[in-house]
């Protein structure tokens, strides 16, 4: 009989661990979580370490680094790691950890729930089961498991505020699905480490997300530069449209020339930005902006924070965004 796989659960709080408090749901480790884990111990040897206990709205880049450090340092002797996390910012954390742990040598699976485990109808038990199954799969990488689907951490986006199918894998196939056949993995999606695992946690938080609106005052770019921002992710229109009239390009030109890395993505959830199609996009390319391609906004922001944290120059960051590091860019969209 095969021995049970050893799985490490790192808890960070979130709805899955919440109980009703005087001001609403508050994250707590509870007997309900222990009850679910005791059922899972029929199939796995489980160790639990509490990293933090926060609503995910309060999880910042410094907490991403703490979570990544625990994964890297505590993983020894385990077959996989599950991280329980609040849903609101889980896609950001999973994306950031994907970049901070290049070539990770075991499965790391984020999960959470839309209803607390203490609720009889909670989706938490199903999500935990899917996450533990993926963690025991032996397939390395950073993943997010939710609603019987497994996706790359850097492709996950929360698309529903309360529905159980809260997360989708945007512009990428699911890495796995739970069905009557068990956990069925898609080999074409799974990462393949190319070297020994590394811990690269340095981040630069001075990255700003700007969603374009018609009539946006281009002076905002000078303001962001004066505030010390070193990176800007622009959610542009459609394929990457930006208002090039009325001095719309001047602010971007000033930012790029001052050494700020400017990444242009699209406000559209699906498909890729492509600055080479329209005149407005070509003008941006001439300025030296970076194409976000088919990356999620969460991946674009965390990749830029990570690249700046590693001390890369604007030219190196430009080249880095043309390559997929963790599956965040579709191969056909790479140069």
XYZ file of C-alpha atoms in Angstrom:
335
model
C 0.000 0.000 0.000
C 1.380 3.405 -0.975
C 2.256 5.691 1.946
C 0.177 8.813 2.418
C 1.489 11.938 0.723
C 2.791 14.528 3.179
C 1.053 17.868 2.705
C 1.847 21.127 4.479
C -1.065 23.520 5.026
C -0.126 27.165 5.531
C -3.055 29.218 6.832
C -3.351 32.963 6.271
C -6.956 33.655 7.324
C -9.695 34.661 4.890
C -13.336 33.695 4.633
C -12.575 29.984 4.772
C -11.371 30.442 8.371
C -13.872 33.116 9.406
C -16.423 33.145 12.188
C -19.170 35.642 12.881
C -18.004 38.529 15.077
C -19.617 41.666 16.432
C -18.740 43.596 13.257
C -19.216 40.804 10.716
C -17.104 37.859 9.587
C -13.620 37.764 11.097
C -10.831 35.300 10.253
C -10.009 32.819 13.023
C -8.570 29.314 13.200
C -11.467 27.231 14.436
C -12.574 23.757 15.386
C -14.425 23.622 12.065
C -11.135 23.796 10.144
C -9.758 20.997 12.323
C -12.833 18.882 11.571
C -12.247 19.215 7.822
C -8.553 18.468 8.185
C -9.293 15.368 10.239
C -11.395 14.045 7.371
C -8.576 14.791 4.903
C -6.102 12.974 7.154
C -7.767 9.763 6.009
C -5.943 10.333 2.724
C -2.969 12.566 3.569
C -0.442 13.132 6.312
C -1.069 16.805 7.113
C 0.952 19.366 9.036
C -0.472 22.826 9.698
C 1.391 26.089 10.244
C -0.384 29.368 10.847
C 1.437 32.103 8.959
C -1.050 34.918 9.651
C -4.757 35.416 10.217
C -5.945 38.259 8.012
C -8.800 39.288 5.797
C -7.119 39.156 2.380
C -7.927 42.830 1.820
C -5.216 43.477 4.429
C -2.586 41.297 2.741
C 0.136 43.462 1.183
C 3.374 42.747 -0.696
C 5.196 42.263 2.611
C 2.759 39.437 3.410
C 3.356 37.937 -0.061
C 7.034 37.780 0.825
C 6.306 36.130 4.177
C 4.084 33.510 2.533
C 6.714 32.806 -0.140
C 9.421 32.472 2.506
C 7.349 29.959 4.474
C 6.668 27.929 1.329
C 10.334 27.857 0.361
C 11.780 27.176 3.797
C 9.066 24.904 5.223
C 8.500 22.721 2.135
C 11.391 20.363 2.908
C 10.107 16.871 3.652
C 6.684 17.484 2.110
C 5.170 16.369 -1.178
C 3.103 19.512 -1.631
C 1.954 22.755 -0.014
C -1.584 24.136 0.309
C -2.100 27.792 1.236
C -5.536 28.795 2.551
C -6.201 32.431 1.706
C -9.011 34.963 1.429
C -10.466 35.187 -2.060
C -10.416 38.955 -2.624
C -6.663 39.249 -3.231
C -5.713 35.594 -3.665
C -5.011 36.060 -7.397
C -2.467 38.777 -6.561
C -0.744 36.610 -3.958
C -0.670 33.544 -6.205
C 0.770 35.606 -9.077
C 3.406 37.222 -6.884
C 4.481 33.896 -5.375
C 4.755 32.445 -8.903
C 7.503 34.967 -9.655
C 9.176 34.880 -6.239
C 9.639 31.086 -6.348
C 11.061 30.309 -9.807
C 11.428 26.596 -10.576
C 9.679 25.558 -7.369
C 10.098 21.793 -7.041
C 6.686 20.743 -5.682
C 3.029 21.738 -6.090
C 1.975 24.905 -4.245
C -1.806 25.325 -4.279
C -3.774 28.344 -3.085
C -7.425 27.957 -2.145
C -10.161 29.547 -0.075
C -13.939 29.758 -0.021
C -16.867 32.078 -0.551
C -18.654 30.834 2.569
C -16.908 30.076 5.871
C -16.296 26.447 6.768
C -18.604 27.029 9.727
C -21.505 27.429 7.269
C -23.228 24.110 6.544
C -23.351 24.931 2.803
C -19.761 26.170 2.552
C -17.797 25.568 -0.631
C -14.677 25.295 1.526
C -14.591 21.496 1.922
C -14.715 20.913 -1.846
C -12.047 23.531 -2.465
C -9.762 22.031 0.179
C -10.169 18.564 -1.304
C -9.269 19.791 -4.789
C -6.289 21.728 -3.438
C -4.950 18.776 -1.462
C -5.392 16.488 -4.457
C -3.365 18.869 -6.620
C -0.753 19.252 -3.873
C -0.370 15.456 -3.842
C -0.064 15.240 -7.646
C 3.709 15.589 -7.721
C 3.464 18.248 -10.450
C 5.487 21.319 -9.440
C 4.273 24.859 -9.887
C 2.108 27.501 -8.243
C -1.611 26.887 -8.685
C -5.005 28.065 -7.484
C -7.785 25.530 -6.873
C -11.416 26.603 -6.719
C -14.819 25.183 -7.648
C -13.296 21.854 -8.783
C -10.906 23.582 -11.160
C -7.150 24.074 -10.905
C -5.395 26.940 -12.702
C -1.952 28.469 -12.847
C -1.561 31.018 -10.061
C -0.476 33.689 -12.534
C -3.583 33.163 -14.710
C -6.237 33.248 -11.994
C -8.678 36.145 -11.763
C -11.542 36.578 -9.333
C -14.546 37.229 -11.573
C -17.439 36.864 -9.102
C -17.841 38.508 -5.725
C -20.041 35.848 -4.143
C -20.662 32.998 -6.589
C -18.924 29.700 -5.941
C -17.338 29.768 -9.404
C -15.406 32.807 -8.256
C -12.166 32.268 -10.200
C -11.410 31.719 -13.861
C -8.225 30.904 -15.704
C -7.987 33.871 -18.059
C -6.455 33.328 -21.509
C -5.158 29.900 -20.495
C -6.606 26.415 -20.211
C -7.234 25.007 -16.759
C -4.330 23.000 -15.398
C -6.767 20.457 -14.030
C -10.401 19.638 -13.347
C -12.108 17.411 -10.812
C -14.596 15.030 -12.393
C -15.894 11.489 -11.962
C -12.434 10.437 -13.172
C -10.770 12.228 -10.280
C -8.296 15.054 -10.798
C -7.576 15.190 -14.530
C -4.539 17.292 -15.431
C -3.804 19.065 -18.709
C -0.174 18.330 -19.542
C 0.012 21.245 -21.967
C -0.529 23.718 -19.121
C 1.636 22.285 -16.357
C 4.956 24.069 -15.721
C 8.281 22.299 -16.186
C 11.072 23.561 -13.897
C 14.275 24.272 -15.789
C 16.650 24.398 -12.832
C 16.897 24.164 -9.062
C 14.278 26.038 -7.013
C 15.162 29.586 -6.015
C 13.838 32.135 -3.551
C 13.756 35.620 -5.082
C 11.474 37.630 -2.789
C 12.585 41.211 -3.457
C 9.729 43.459 -4.590
C 9.340 47.133 -5.350
C 5.877 48.238 -4.292
C 6.050 51.515 -6.224
C 3.872 50.273 -9.072
C 0.621 52.039 -9.950
C -2.376 50.618 -11.806
C -4.105 53.183 -14.030
C -7.381 52.415 -15.773
C -7.848 54.754 -18.698
C -11.088 56.673 -19.034
C -12.045 59.056 -21.827
C -10.749 62.517 -20.985
C -8.173 61.398 -18.392
C -5.840 64.264 -17.518
C -2.350 63.272 -18.778
C -0.794 65.314 -15.958
C -1.362 62.267 -13.773
C 1.810 60.702 -15.181
C 3.931 63.578 -13.915
C 2.201 63.310 -10.551
C 2.974 59.601 -10.320
C 6.614 60.225 -11.184
C 6.821 62.916 -8.500
C 5.342 60.472 -5.987
C 8.193 58.054 -6.615
C 6.461 55.394 -8.669
C 8.895 53.301 -10.712
C 6.331 51.304 -12.675
C 2.907 51.980 -14.165
C 0.490 49.388 -15.535
C -2.047 51.004 -17.856
C -5.319 49.246 -18.544
C -5.933 50.683 -21.999
C -8.930 50.394 -24.318
C -9.430 47.301 -26.474
C -6.192 46.100 -28.057
C -4.275 48.829 -26.263
C -5.857 52.074 -27.361
C -4.753 55.291 -25.664
C -5.926 58.819 -26.346
C -3.089 60.191 -28.474
C -4.782 63.524 -29.083
C -4.962 66.380 -26.602
C -1.427 65.704 -25.280
C -2.394 62.166 -24.350
C 1.049 60.815 -25.238
C 3.082 63.523 -23.548
C 2.548 62.219 -20.055
C 3.521 58.701 -21.073
C 6.579 59.989 -22.920
C 7.669 61.923 -19.836
C 7.244 58.858 -17.635
C 9.226 56.562 -19.949
C 11.994 59.101 -20.417
C 12.294 59.464 -16.645
C 13.047 55.741 -16.336
C 9.583 54.542 -15.330
C 8.599 51.176 -16.807
C 5.160 51.559 -18.396
C 3.243 48.362 -19.197
C 0.132 48.565 -21.370
C -2.550 45.892 -20.933
C -6.224 45.913 -21.886
C -9.375 46.577 -19.893
C -10.909 43.578 -21.658
C -10.735 40.475 -19.481
C -10.120 38.112 -22.369
C -7.744 38.091 -25.347
C -4.499 39.995 -25.730
C -3.440 43.594 -26.083
C -1.641 44.180 -29.389
C -0.094 47.574 -29.882
C 0.941 46.779 -33.427
C -2.576 46.874 -34.901
C -3.672 50.502 -34.657
C -1.838 53.776 -35.124
C -2.386 54.733 -31.494
C -0.682 51.525 -30.342
C 2.261 51.962 -32.712
C 2.831 55.435 -31.314
C 3.070 53.888 -27.847
C 5.613 51.327 -29.040
C 7.711 54.146 -30.473
C 7.797 55.672 -26.987
C 9.189 52.464 -25.491
C 6.190 51.207 -23.550
C 5.975 47.490 -22.709
C 3.268 45.260 -24.132
C 1.310 43.376 -21.491
C 0.107 40.893 -24.142
C -2.428 38.425 -22.708
C -1.319 38.707 -19.087
C -3.877 39.284 -16.371
C -3.722 42.629 -14.616
C -2.708 40.824 -11.419
C 0.184 39.120 -13.187
C 1.315 42.323 -14.899
C 1.408 44.243 -11.619
C 3.181 41.544 -9.607
C 5.658 40.747 -12.393
C 6.559 44.438 -12.625
C 6.935 44.720 -8.838
C 9.148 41.640 -8.886
C 11.271 42.780 -11.834
C 11.852 46.180 -10.234
C 12.664 44.470 -6.941
C 15.360 42.405 -8.636
C 17.049 45.635 -9.716
C 16.533 45.135 -13.450
C 16.980 48.156 -15.708
C 14.082 49.447 -17.845
C 15.673 47.728 -20.862
C 15.944 44.429 -18.994
C 12.348 44.714 -17.804
C 11.229 45.372 -21.368
C 12.924 42.138 -22.474
C 11.589 40.240 -19.442
C 7.991 41.068 -20.337
C 8.474 39.474 -23.746
C 9.155 36.131 -22.013
C 6.924 33.874 -19.980
C 8.428 33.114 -16.579
C 5.622 31.090 -15.009
C 3.073 30.621 -17.789
C 1.716 34.183 -17.523
C 2.060 34.773 -21.292
C 0.758 32.490 -24.012
C 3.602 31.169 -26.125
C 2.096 32.513 -29.347
C 2.167 36.011 -27.837
C 5.871 35.899 -27.036
C 8.368 37.516 -29.325
